[in-house]
CSV table of C-alpha atoms and ligand atoms in Angstrom, one decimal:
chain,number,residue,atom,x,y,z
A,1,UNK,CA,18.5,19.4,-153.5
A,2,UNK,CA,21.0,21.0,-150.8
A,3,UNK,CA,21.8,24.4,-152.2
A,4,UNK,CA,25.2,23.8,-150.8
A,5,UNK,CA,26.0,21.4,-153.7
A,6,UNK,CA,25.0,23.8,-156.2
A,7,UNK,CA,27.5,26.4,-155.1
A,8,UNK,CA,30.4,27.1,-157.3
A,9,UNK,CA,32.7,24.1,-157.1
A,10,UNK,CA,35.6,26.2,-157.8
A,11,UNK,CA,34.8,28.3,-154.8
A,12,UNK,CA,34.8,25.5,-151.9
A,13,UNK,CA,33.2,27.3,-148.7
A,14,UNK,CA,33.5,25.4,-145.4
A,15,UNK,CA,31.1,26.4,-142.7
A,16,UNK,CA,31.3,24.8,-139.5
A,17,UNK,CA,31.0,26.0,-135.7
A,18,UNK,CA,34.7,26.2,-135.0
A,19,UNK,CA,36.7,29.5,-135.0
A,20,UNK,CA,39.3,28.2,-137.7
A,21,UNK,CA,36.9,27.4,-140.2
A,22,UNK,CA,34.8,30.7,-139.6
A,23,UNK,CA,38.0,32.3,-140.4
A,24,UNK,CA,38.1,30.0,-143.7
A,25,UNK,CA,34.4,31.2,-144.6
A,26,UNK,CA,35.6,34.8,-144.0
A,27,UNK,CA,38.8,34.6,-146.3
A,28,UNK,CA,36.5,32.9,-149.1
A,29,UNK,CA,34.4,35.7,-148.4
A,30,UNK,CA,37.2,38.2,-149.1
A,31,UNK,CA,38.3,36.2,-152.2
A,32,UNK,CA,34.8,36.2,-153.5
A,33,UNK,CA,34.4,39.9,-152.8
A,34,UNK,CA,37.6,40.9,-154.7
A,35,UNK,CA,36.7,38.8,-157.7
A,36,UNK,CA,33.0,40.2,-158.2
A,37,UNK,CA,32.2,43.0,-160.5
A,38,UNK,CA,32.1,46.3,-158.6
A,39,UNK,CA,29.3,47.5,-160.5
A,40,UNK,CA,27.1,44.7,-160.1
A,41,UNK,CA,25.7,43.4,-156.5
A,42,UNK,CA,27.8,40.8,-155.0
A,43,UNK,CA,26.2,37.6,-155.3
A,44,UNK,CA,27.0,34.8,-152.7
A,45,UNK,CA,26.1,30.9,-153.0
A,46,UNK,CA,23.4,29.9,-150.6
A,47,UNK,CA,26.0,27.7,-148.6
A,48,UNK,CA,27.7,31.1,-147.8
A,49,UNK,CA,24.4,32.0,-146.3
A,50,UNK,CA,25.2,29.5,-143.8
A,51,UNK,CA,28.2,31.5,-142.6
A,52,UNK,CA,25.5,32.8,-140.1
A,53,UNK,CA,25.8,29.5,-138.3
A,54,UNK,CA,29.5,29.8,-138.0
A,55,UNK,CA,29.0,33.4,-137.0
A,56,UNK,CA,27.0,32.8,-134.0
A,57,UNK,CA,29.2,30.3,-133.0
A,58,UNK,CA,32.2,32.5,-133.6
A,59,UNK,CA,30.6,35.2,-131.3
A,60,UNK,CA,30.0,32.8,-128.7
A,61,UNK,CA,33.7,31.9,-128.7
A,62,UNK,CA,34.7,35.3,-128.8
A,63,UNK,CA,33.1,36.3,-125.8
A,64,UNK,CA,34.3,33.6,-123.6
A,65,UNK,CA,38.3,33.0,-124.6
A,66,UNK,CA,41.2,34.7,-125.2
A,67,UNK,CA,40.9,35.1,-128.9
A,68,UNK,CA,38.4,38.0,-128.5
A,69,UNK,CA,40.8,40.9,-129.3
A,70,UNK,CA,42.6,39.1,-132.2
A,71,UNK,CA,39.5,38.3,-133.9
A,72,UNK,CA,37.1,41.2,-133.1
A,73,UNK,CA,37.6,42.9,-136.4
A,74,UNK,CA,36.7,40.2,-138.2
A,75,UNK,CA,33.0,40.2,-136.4
A,76,UNK,CA,31.8,43.3,-138.6
A,77,UNK,CA,33.1,41.7,-141.8
A,78,UNK,CA,31.2,38.7,-141.1
A,79,UNK,CA,28.5,40.6,-140.2
A,80,UNK,CA,28.5,42.4,-143.7
A,81,UNK,CA,28.5,38.6,-145.1
A,82,UNK,CA,25.1,38.0,-143.8
A,83,UNK,CA,23.8,40.9,-145.6
A,84,UNK,CA,24.5,39.8,-149.2
A,85,UNK,CA,22.4,38.3,-151.9
A,86,UNK,CA,21.7,34.3,-151.9
A,87,UNK,CA,21.8,32.7,-154.8
A,88,UNK,CA,19.5,29.8,-155.2
A,89,UNK,CA,17.0,27.6,-156.9
A,90,UNK,CA,13.4,28.7,-157.3
A,91,UNK,CA,10.1,27.8,-159.6
A,92,UNK,CA,9.5,30.7,-161.6
A,93,UNK,CA,6.1,31.2,-163.4
A,94,UNK,CA,6.9,33.3,-166.3
A,95,UNK,CA,3.5,33.7,-167.7
A,96,UNK,CA,0.1,32.6,-166.7
A,97,UNK,CA,-0.7,29.0,-167.8
A,98,UNK,CA,2.7,28.2,-168.5
A,99,UNK,CA,4.6,25.3,-166.9
A,100,UNK,CA,6.9,26.2,-163.8
A,101,UNK,CA,10.7,26.9,-164.7
A,102,UNK,CA,13.4,26.0,-162.3
A,103,UNK,CA,15.8,28.9,-162.5
A,104,UNK,CA,18.6,30.4,-160.3
A,105,UNK,CA,17.5,33.2,-158.4
A,106,UNK,CA,18.9,36.0,-156.4
A,107,UNK,CA,17.4,36.5,-153.0
A,108,UNK,CA,18.2,39.8,-151.5
A,109,UNK,CA,18.7,40.4,-147.7
A,110,UNK,CA,16.0,41.0,-145.5
A,111,UNK,CA,15.2,44.8,-144.8
A,112,UNK,CA,13.9,46.2,-141.5
A,113,UNK,CA,11.1,43.9,-139.8
A,114,UNK,CA,11.8,41.3,-142.4
A,115,UNK,CA,13.0,37.7,-142.4
A,116,UNK,CA,15.2,35.6,-144.6
A,117,UNK,CA,14.0,31.8,-144.4
A,118,UNK,CA,15.6,28.5,-146.1
A,119,UNK,CA,12.2,27.1,-147.0
A,120,UNK,CA,12.3,23.0,-146.1
A,121,UNK,CA,9.0,22.1,-147.3
A,122,UNK,CA,6.0,23.8,-149.2
A,123,UNK,CA,2.3,22.5,-149.9
A,124,UNK,CA,0.8,22.9,-153.6
A,125,UNK,CA,-2.5,24.6,-152.5
A,126,UNK,CA,-5.7,24.7,-154.7
A,127,UNK,CA,-5.1,28.6,-154.9
A,128,UNK,CA,-1.4,28.3,-156.2
A,129,UNK,CA,-3.1,26.4,-159.1
A,130,UNK,CA,-5.7,28.9,-159.7
A,131,UNK,CA,-3.1,31.7,-159.5
A,132,UNK,CA,-1.0,29.8,-162.0
A,133,UNK,CA,-3.7,30.0,-164.7
A,134,UNK,CA,-5.0,33.4,-163.9
A,135,UNK,CA,-4.6,35.4,-167.0
A,136,UNK,CA,-6.4,38.4,-165.4
A,137,UNK,CA,-3.2,39.3,-163.4
A,138,UNK,CA,-0.8,38.8,-166.4
A,139,UNK,CA,0.9,42.1,-165.3
A,140,UNK,CA,2.1,40.5,-162.3
A,141,UNK,CA,4.5,38.3,-163.8
A,142,UNK,CA,7.2,36.7,-163.7
A,143,UNK,CA,6.3,35.6,-160.0
A,144,UNK,CA,7.1,33.1,-157.5
A,145,UNK,CA,4.2,31.3,-156.0
A,146,UNK,CA,4.0,29.0,-152.9
A,147,UNK,CA,2.5,30.1,-149.5
A,148,UNK,CA,1.9,27.0,-147.5
A,149,UNK,CA,5.6,26.4,-146.3
A,150,UNK,CA,7.6,25.8,-143.4
A,151,UNK,CA,11.5,26.5,-142.9
A,152,UNK,CA,14.3,27.8,-140.9
A,153,UNK,CA,15.4,31.4,-140.2
A,154,UNK,CA,18.5,32.0,-142.1
A,155,UNK,CA,19.0,35.9,-141.2
A,156,UNK,CA,16.8,38.8,-139.8
A,157,UNK,CA,16.3,42.4,-140.8
A,158,UNK,CA,16.8,45.3,-138.3
A,159,UNK,CA,14.1,45.5,-135.4
A,160,UNK,CA,13.0,41.9,-135.8
A,161,UNK,CA,12.4,40.4,-132.2
A,162,UNK,CA,9.8,37.5,-132.3
A,163,UNK,CA,12.2,35.1,-134.5
A,164,UNK,CA,16.1,34.6,-134.7
A,165,UNK,CA,18.5,32.7,-136.9
A,166,UNK,CA,18.3,29.2,-136.7
A,167,UNK,CA,14.6,28.9,-135.5
A,168,UNK,CA,12.1,26.7,-137.2
A,169,UNK,CA,9.2,28.6,-138.6
A,170,UNK,CA,5.5,28.4,-140.3
A,171,UNK,CA,4.8,30.9,-143.0
A,172,UNK,CA,1.4,32.8,-142.8
A,173,UNK,CA,0.3,34.3,-145.7
A,174,UNK,CA,-2.4,36.1,-143.7
A,175,UNK,CA,-0.2,38.5,-141.7
A,176,UNK,CA,-0.9,39.4,-138.0
A,177,UNK,CA,0.6,43.1,-137.5
A,178,UNK,CA,-0.7,43.0,-133.9
A,179,UNK,CA,-1.8,46.4,-134.0
A,180,UNK,CA,-4.7,47.1,-136.6
A,181,UNK,CA,-8.5,47.0,-135.8
A,182,UNK,CA,-8.6,43.6,-137.1
A,183,UNK,CA,-5.6,42.6,-134.9
A,184,UNK,CA,-7.1,44.1,-132.0
A,185,UNK,CA,-10.4,42.3,-132.4
A,186,UNK,CA,-11.1,39.0,-131.4
A,187,UNK,CA,-13.9,38.3,-133.7
A,188,UNK,CA,-11.9,38.7,-137.0
A,189,UNK,CA,-8.3,37.5,-138.3
A,190,UNK,CA,-8.2,39.9,-141.4
A,191,UNK,CA,-5.3,41.9,-140.8
A,192,UNK,CA,-5.3,45.3,-142.8
A,193,UNK,CA,-1.6,44.5,-143.7
A,194,UNK,CA,-2.8,41.9,-146.2
A,195,UNK,CA,-4.2,44.7,-148.6
A,196,UNK,CA,-0.7,45.8,-150.0
A,197,UNK,CA,-0.6,49.2,-151.5
A,198,UNK,CA,1.3,47.5,-154.4
A,199,UNK,CA,0.5,43.8,-154.9
A,200,UNK,CA,2.8,40.8,-154.8
A,201,UNK,CA,5.3,43.2,-153.6
A,202,UNK,CA,7.2,43.7,-150.1
A,203,UNK,CA,5.8,46.8,-147.8
A,204,UNK,CA,8.3,49.3,-149.7
A,205,UNK,CA,6.8,48.3,-152.9
A,206,UNK,CA,9.7,46.6,-153.9
A,207,UNK,CA,10.6,42.6,-154.5
A,208,UNK,CA,13.7,40.7,-152.8
A,209,UNK,CA,14.1,38.3,-155.8
A,210,UNK,CA,15.5,39.0,-159.2
A,211,UNK,CA,16.1,36.4,-161.8
A,212,UNK,CA,17.9,36.8,-165.2
A,213,UNK,CA,18.3,40.4,-164.3
A,214,UNK,CA,14.2,40.8,-163.8
A,215,UNK,CA,12.5,41.9,-160.6
A,216,UNK,CA,10.2,38.9,-159.6
A,217,UNK,CA,6.9,39.5,-158.0
A,218,UNK,CA,6.1,37.7,-154.7
A,219,UNK,CA,3.0,35.8,-154.3
A,220,UNK,CA,1.2,36.8,-150.9
A,221,UNK,CA,4.6,38.1,-150.0
A,222,UNK,CA,5.6,34.5,-149.2
A,223,UNK,CA,7.0,33.0,-152.3
A,224,UNK,CA,7.8,29.4,-150.9
A,225,UNK,CA,8.6,27.8,-154.0
A,226,UNK,CA,12.0,28.8,-153.6
A,227,UNK,CA,15.1,27.6,-151.6
A,228,UNK,CA,14.9,30.9,-149.8
A,229,UNK,CA,12.4,33.6,-149.5
A,230,UNK,CA,12.2,36.9,-147.7
A,231,UNK,CA,8.8,37.5,-145.7
A,232,UNK,CA,7.5,40.1,-143.2
A,233,UNK,CA,8.1,39.3,-139.4
A,234,UNK,CA,4.4,39.4,-139.1
A,235,UNK,CA,4.1,36.5,-141.7
A,236,UNK,CA,6.2,34.0,-139.7
A,237,UNK,CA,6.0,32.3,-136.5
A,238,UNK,CA,8.5,30.4,-134.5
A,239,UNK,CA,7.3,26.5,-134.0
A,240,UNK,CA,8.4,23.5,-131.7
A,241,UNK,CA,11.8,22.6,-133.1
A,242,UNK,CA,10.8,19.0,-133.2
A,243,UNK,CA,8.1,19.7,-135.6
A,244,UNK,CA,8.2,17.5,-139.0
A,245,UNK,CA,8.2,20.3,-141.5
A,246,UNK,CA,7.5,18.2,-144.2
A,247,UNK,CA,4.1,17.7,-142.7
A,248,UNK,CA,3.3,20.5,-140.7
A,249,UNK,CA,3.7,22.8,-143.7
A,250,UNK,CA,0.0,22.1,-144.2
A,251,UNK,CA,-1.0,24.0,-140.9
A,252,UNK,CA,0.3,26.9,-143.0
A,253,UNK,CA,-2.6,27.2,-145.4
A,254,UNK,CA,-4.8,23.9,-146.3
A,255,UNK,CA,-5.4,22.1,-142.9
A,256,UNK,CA,-5.8,25.4,-140.8
A,257,UNK,CA,-8.0,26.9,-143.3
A,258,UNK,CA,-10.5,24.0,-143.8
A,259,UNK,CA,-10.5,23.1,-139.8
A,260,UNK,CA,-10.6,26.6,-138.4
A,261,UNK,CA,-13.7,27.0,-140.9
A,262,UNK,CA,-15.4,24.5,-138.9
A,263,UNK,CA,-14.6,25.2,-135.4
A,264,UNK,CA,-13.9,29.0,-135.4
A,265,UNK,CA,-16.3,30.6,-138.3
A,266,UNK,CA,-19.2,28.0,-138.4
A,267,UNK,CA,-18.8,27.1,-134.7
A,268,UNK,CA,-20.4,23.6,-135.9
A,269,UNK,CA,-22.6,22.2,-132.8
A,270,UNK,CA,-22.6,18.9,-131.6
A,271,UNK,CA,-25.2,16.5,-133.1
A,272,UNK,CA,-25.7,18.8,-136.1
A,273,UNK,CA,-25.6,18.1,-139.7
A,274,UNK,CA,-22.8,19.2,-142.1
A,275,UNK,CA,-22.0,19.3,-145.7
A,276,UNK,CA,-18.8,19.9,-147.4
A,277,UNK,CA,-18.6,20.8,-150.9
A,278,UNK,CA,-15.0,20.1,-152.5
A,279,UNK,CA,-12.8,17.1,-150.9
A,280,UNK,CA,-9.6,18.5,-151.5
A,281,UNK,CA,-7.0,19.5,-148.6
A,282,UNK,CA,-9.4,22.4,-147.3
A,283,UNK,CA,-12.7,20.4,-147.5
A,284,UNK,CA,-11.1,17.2,-146.0
A,285,UNK,CA,-9.8,19.4,-143.3
A,286,UNK,CA,-13.2,20.9,-142.7
A,287,UNK,CA,-14.6,17.5,-142.4
A,288,UNK,CA,-11.9,16.8,-139.8
A,289,UNK,CA,-13.0,19.8,-137.8
A,290,UNK,CA,-16.8,18.9,-138.1
A,291,UNK,CA,-16.1,15.8,-136.5
A,292,UNK,CA,-13.9,17.3,-133.7
A,293,UNK,CA,-16.8,19.6,-133.1
A,294,UNK,CA,-19.3,16.5,-132.5
A,295,UNK,CA,-21.4,16.9,-135.7
A,296,UNK,CA,-23.5,13.7,-136.3
A,297,UNK,CA,-23.6,13.6,-140.0
A,298,UNK,CA,-21.1,14.9,-142.2
A,299,UNK,CA,-22.0,14.6,-146.2
A,300,UNK,CA,-18.9,15.1,-148.6
A,301,UNK,CA,-19.9,16.3,-152.1
A,302,UNK,CA,-17.3,16.2,-154.8
A,303,UNK,CA,-17.6,15.3,-158.8
A,304,UNK,CA,-14.3,13.0,-158.2
A,305,UNK,CA,-15.6,10.0,-156.5
A,306,UNK,CA,-12.2,8.9,-155.8
A,307,UNK,CA,-12.1,11.6,-152.9
A,308,UNK,CA,-14.9,9.3,-151.1
A,309,UNK,CA,-12.6,7.0,-149.5
A,310,UNK,CA,-10.3,9.4,-147.9
A,311,UNK,CA,-13.2,11.7,-147.0
A,312,UNK,CA,-15.0,8.8,-145.1
A,313,UNK,CA,-11.3,7.9,-143.3
A,314,UNK,CA,-11.1,11.4,-142.1
A,315,UNK,CA,-14.7,11.6,-140.8
A,316,UNK,CA,-17.4,11.9,-143.3
A,317,UNK,CA,-20.4,9.6,-142.8
A,318,UNK,CA,-21.7,9.7,-146.5
A,319,UNK,CA,-20.4,11.2,-149.9
A,320,UNK,CA,-22.4,12.3,-153.1
A,321,UNK,CA,-21.5,13.0,-156.5
A,322,UNK,CA,-23.7,15.9,-158.0
A,323,UNK,CA,-23.2,14.2,-161.4
A,324,UNK,CA,-25.1,11.2,-160.1
A,325,UNK,CA,-28.4,13.1,-159.8
A,326,UNK,CA,-30.8,14.9,-162.1
A,327,UNK,CA,-32.0,17.1,-159.5
A,328,UNK,CA,-30.1,20.0,-158.1
A,329,UNK,CA,-27.5,19.0,-155.5
A,330,UNK,CA,-29.5,21.3,-153.0
A,331,UNK,CA,-32.9,19.2,-153.5
A,332,UNK,CA,-30.7,16.1,-153.0
A,333,UNK,CA,-29.6,17.4,-149.8
A,334,UNK,CA,-33.2,18.4,-148.8
A,335,UNK,CA,-33.9,14.9,-149.6
A,336,UNK,CA,-31.3,13.3,-147.5
A,337,UNK,CA,-32.1,15.6,-144.6
A,338,UNK,CA,-35.7,16.3,-144.7
A,339,UNK,CA,-34.9,19.7,-143.2
A,340,UNK,CA,-31.6,20.7,-144.9
A,341,UNK,CA,-28.0,21.4,-143.6
A,342,UNK,CA,-27.3,23.1,-140.1
A,343,UNK,CA,-23.5,23.9,-141.5
A,344,UNK,CA,-22.7,23.9,-145.1
A,345,UNK,CA,-19.1,24.6,-146.7
A,346,UNK,CA,-18.1,25.6,-150.0
A,347,UNK,CA,-14.1,24.7,-150.5
A,348,UNK,CA,-14.0,24.4,-154.2
A,349,UNK,CA,-14.1,28.3,-155.3
A,350,UNK,CA,-16.8,28.4,-157.8
A,351,UNK,CA,-20.0,30.8,-157.6
A,352,UNK,CA,-22.4,28.0,-158.8
A,353,UNK,CA,-21.8,25.7,-155.9
A,354,UNK,CA,-21.4,28.5,-153.5
A,355,UNK,CA,-24.9,29.4,-154.3
A,356,UNK,CA,-26.0,25.4,-154.3
A,357,UNK,CA,-24.3,25.2,-150.9
A,358,UNK,CA,-26.1,28.2,-149.7
A,359,UNK,CA,-29.4,27.0,-150.6
A,360,UNK,CA,-28.7,23.6,-149.2
A,361,UNK,CA,-29.1,25.1,-145.5
A,362,UNK,CA,-32.0,24.4,-143.5
A,363,UNK,CA,-34.1,27.8,-143.5
A,364,UNK,CA,-34.4,28.6,-139.7
A,365,UNK,CA,-30.8,29.2,-138.7
A,366,UNK,CA,-28.7,27.1,-141.3
A,367,UNK,CA,-25.1,28.6,-142.0
A,368,UNK,CA,-22.9,28.7,-145.1
A,369,UNK,CA,-19.4,29.2,-145.0
A,370,UNK,CA,-17.6,30.2,-148.4
A,371,UNK,CA,-14.0,29.2,-148.2
A,372,UNK,CA,-13.3,28.9,-152.0
A,373,UNK,CA,-11.3,31.4,-153.9
A,374,UNK,CA,-12.0,32.8,-157.2
A,375,UNK,CA,-9.5,34.8,-159.2
A,376,UNK,CA,-11.8,37.2,-160.1
A,377,UNK,CA,-14.7,39.2,-158.0
A,378,UNK,CA,-17.1,37.2,-159.7
A,379,UNK,CA,-20.8,37.9,-158.6
A,380,UNK,CA,-22.7,35.5,-156.6
A,381,UNK,CA,-26.2,34.9,-157.6
A,382,UNK,CA,-28.7,33.8,-154.5
A,383,UNK,CA,-32.2,34.0,-154.0
A,384,UNK,CA,-32.8,36.6,-151.5
A,385,UNK,CA,-35.8,34.9,-150.0
A,386,UNK,CA,-33.4,32.1,-148.7
A,387,UNK,CA,-31.7,34.9,-146.3
A,388,UNK,CA,-35.3,36.0,-144.8
A,389,UNK,CA,-36.1,32.9,-142.7
A,390,UNK,CA,-32.8,33.4,-141.0
A,391,UNK,CA,-29.9,31.5,-142.9
A,392,UNK,CA,-26.9,33.2,-142.8
A,393,UNK,CA,-24.0,33.4,-145.4
A,394,UNK,CA,-20.5,33.9,-144.2
A,395,UNK,CA,-16.7,34.0,-145.6
A,396,UNK,CA,-13.9,32.5,-143.9
A,397,UNK,CA,-10.3,33.3,-144.3
A,398,UNK,CA,-7.4,31.2,-143.1
A,399,UNK,CA,-10.1,29.4,-141.1
A,400,UNK,CA,-10.6,32.2,-138.6
A,401,UNK,CA,-7.4,31.8,-136.9
A,402,UNK,CA,-5.0,34.7,-135.8
A,403,UNK,CA,-2.6,33.8,-138.0
A,404,UNK,CA,1.2,34.2,-136.4
A,405,UNK,CA,-0.8,33.8,-132.9
A,406,UNK,CA,-2.4,30.7,-133.1
A,407,UNK,CA,0.2,28.7,-135.1
A,408,UNK,CA,2.5,27.6,-132.1
A,409,UNK,CA,-0.8,26.2,-130.6
A,410,UNK,CA,-1.9,24.4,-133.6
A,411,UNK,CA,1.8,23.1,-134.1
A,412,UNK,CA,1.6,21.8,-130.6
A,413,UNK,CA,-1.7,20.2,-131.0
A,414,UNK,CA,-0.3,18.1,-134.2
A,415,UNK,CA,2.8,17.0,-131.8
A,416,UNK,CA,0.1,16.0,-129.2
A,417,UNK,CA,-1.6,13.9,-132.0
A,418,UNK,CA,-4.9,15.9,-131.6
A,419,UNK,CA,-5.2,15.6,-135.3
A,420,UNK,CA,-3.4,13.4,-138.0
A,421,UNK,CA,-2.1,15.3,-141.4
A,422,UNK,CA,-0.7,11.9,-143.1
A,423,UNK,CA,-4.1,11.2,-144.8
A,424,UNK,CA,-4.1,14.7,-146.5
A,425,UNK,CA,-0.2,14.0,-147.8
A,426,UNK,CA,-0.6,11.7,-150.9
A,427,UNK,CA,2.7,12.7,-152.6
A,428,UNK,CA,6.2,14.1,-151.5
A,429,UNK,CA,8.2,15.5,-154.2
A,430,UNK,CA,11.4,17.5,-154.9
A,431,UNK,CA,11.1,21.2,-155.9
A,432,UNK,CA,12.2,20.2,-159.5
A,433,UNK,CA,9.1,17.9,-159.8
A,434,UNK,CA,6.8,20.9,-159.2
A,435,UNK,CA,5.0,20.6,-162.7
A,436,UNK,CA,4.5,16.6,-161.9
A,437,UNK,CA,2.9,17.9,-158.8
A,438,UNK,CA,0.5,20.3,-160.7
A,439,UNK,CA,-0.6,17.5,-163.2
A,440,UNK,CA,-1.2,15.4,-159.9
A,441,UNK,CA,-3.4,18.0,-158.7
A,442,UNK,CA,-5.2,18.9,-161.9
A,443,UNK,CA,-6.2,15.4,-162.5
A,444,UNK,CA,-7.4,14.9,-159.1
A,445,UNK,CA,-5.0,11.9,-158.6
A,446,UNK,CA,-3.7,13.0,-155.1
A,447,UNK,CA,-4.8,15.4,-152.4
A,448,UNK,CA,-1.8,17.3,-151.1
A,449,UNK,CA,1.7,17.1,-152.9
A,450,UNK,CA,4.3,18.5,-150.5
A,451,UNK,CA,7.5,19.8,-152.2
A,452,UNK,CA,10.7,19.6,-150.4
A,453,UNK,CA,12.8,22.5,-151.3
A,454,UNK,CA,15.9,22.0,-149.2
A,455,UNK,CA,16.0,19.0,-146.7
A,456,UNK,CA,15.8,19.9,-142.9
B,1,NAD,P1,-8.2,21.1,-154.4
B,1,NAD,O1,-8.0,21.7,-155.7
B,1,NAD,O2,-7.4,20.3,-154.0
B,1,NAD,O3,-9.9,20.7,-154.1
B,1,NAD,C1,-11.0,21.1,-154.6
B,1,NAD,C2,-12.0,19.8,-154.7
B,1,NAD,O4,-13.3,20.4,-155.5
B,1,NAD,C3,-11.5,18.7,-155.6
B,1,NAD,O5,-11.7,17.7,-155.0
B,1,NAD,C4,-12.5,18.8,-156.9
B,1,NAD,O6,-12.9,17.7,-157.4
B,1,NAD,C5,-13.7,19.6,-156.3
B,1,NAD,N1,-14.4,20.2,-157.3
B,1,NAD,C6,-14.3,20.8,-158.3
B,1,NAD,N2,-15.3,21.3,-158.9
B,1,NAD,C7,-16.5,20.8,-158.2
B,1,NAD,C8,-17.7,20.8,-158.5
B,1,NAD,N3,-18.2,21.6,-159.6
B,1,NAD,N4,-18.6,20.0,-157.9
B,1,NAD,C9,-18.2,19.5,-156.6
B,1,NAD,N5,-16.6,19.3,-156.4
B,1,NAD,C10,-15.8,20.0,-157.1
B,1,NAD,O7,-8.1,22.7,-153.6
B,1,NAD,P2,-7.8,22.8,-152.0
B,1,NAD,O8,-6.4,23.1,-151.9
B,1,NAD,O9,-8.7,22.0,-151.3
B,1,NAD,O10,-8.5,24.4,-152.0
B,1,NAD,C11,-10.1,24.5,-152.2
B,1,NAD,C12,-10.6,25.9,-152.2
B,1,NAD,O11,-10.3,26.9,-151.1
B,1,NAD,C13,-9.9,26.7,-153.5
B,1,NAD,O12,-10.7,27.5,-154.0
B,1,NAD,C14,-8.7,27.4,-152.7
B,1,NAD,O13,-8.5,28.7,-153.5
B,1,NAD,C15,-9.3,28.1,-151.6
B,1,NAD,N6,-8.7,28.4,-150.3
B,1,NAD,C16,-9.2,29.5,-149.5
B,1,NAD,C17,-8.7,29.9,-148.5
B,1,NAD,C18,-9.2,30.7,-147.5
B,1,NAD,O14,-8.5,31.3,-146.8
B,1,NAD,N7,-10.4,31.2,-147.8
B,1,NAD,C19,-7.1,29.1,-148.0
B,1,NAD,C20,-6.9,28.2,-148.9
B,1,NAD,C21,-7.5,27.7,-150.0
B,2,ZN,ZN1,-3.5,28.0,-149.9
């Protein structure tokens, strides 16, 4: 899986921290540049991208030893190397509903306020699955999906100040520009930058990916199903260098979304009764949040009873399958609790279960939080009288976390063993096996499949 292995074997490219080897890299760069077709963009293999490392070492040595003047001119050429395309592997979706195709893609250098990241690990989220089958957006193909990922900064564009080459980072699909009304308001995290003028493109309306001569759309501007990606600086946060990326990638979406919906959006209270519809990574993380907040009862609801054991392992006090009852599930929950549910969460993305979750709330001040995503703007049908008595219906995006700002703290909490991600990760596969991961998720045989793109 190491992209270095994929580079043209006739063009060995040695990268190391010594100046001597930096010179080799430089000569190879010159050789490749000379041989390339002048009418086409000059491609470099992903291993060449690692020239960055030797470049930094070179710069360090250049400022501290007598070689300074001899090698000074080389610096500018090496800087140029850093601004070329990277050729690497990615999982492309050419049409909705088709299997992913592992293809060679070209990843352009980062522009101003952008960062190019070597993706180490990425989870396959329920949103990717829905997006994969979304025939309503068939104009936004080919596309590279994936938004739950972690990696290492390969290079940065002009004006980037919060991360640098070599930093371990977490990708956040919800940006935090730090300047809009949402970013300046502590009660919301929905940064205006999320609503792009041109969907699935970078801020300037273009993509950094091409494949077989075609421009490729970038899902959520993250596109983590690729060995390298380019994202906005406002969508990436530096994290603890010791963090295991194949685990903490779940903090990039599923875990944070669920856990935060309980502790930030609903503000679950000690001793309360909670119900969670949908026991995937998001729903299970809601359960973990409800437990951390001190809920007395946590009822898991899912049509797949294979999820019940793990739900109980992470904190559910009981689990039920709506298919086991003739009565609507909201009536079952009222029977179980007398009074209804204090905090109810929908983590499926189905208008029927959203309405049922809302109807399950106790009438005085029960709170229903909608987390599940639907590919279309589907109408939600609810009885207006249910609202009159004081129930409330809320939405939650990315668990209410200020994305870039809160990520380092969540990672530190993970490192301090305040929560455990292991129960959520049932499969770890290489990126090439992405279609296998889709099958595991679709058939409900696993919770989260983590794909290893480039080993750390
Ligand atoms: P998942 O596919 O792993 O889990 C969904 C679960 O729902 C499964 O266990 C499935 O068996 C269950 N389910 C399906 N239909 C059901 C029904 N009718 N009744 C009861 N259970 C049912 O997905 P996930 O990764 O956990 O994501 C869950 C949802 O959250 C998705 O809609 C996803 O798009 C959404 N999401 C939202 C945000 C956000 O910021 N709001 C972020 C991430 C994901
Ligand atoms: Zn997600």
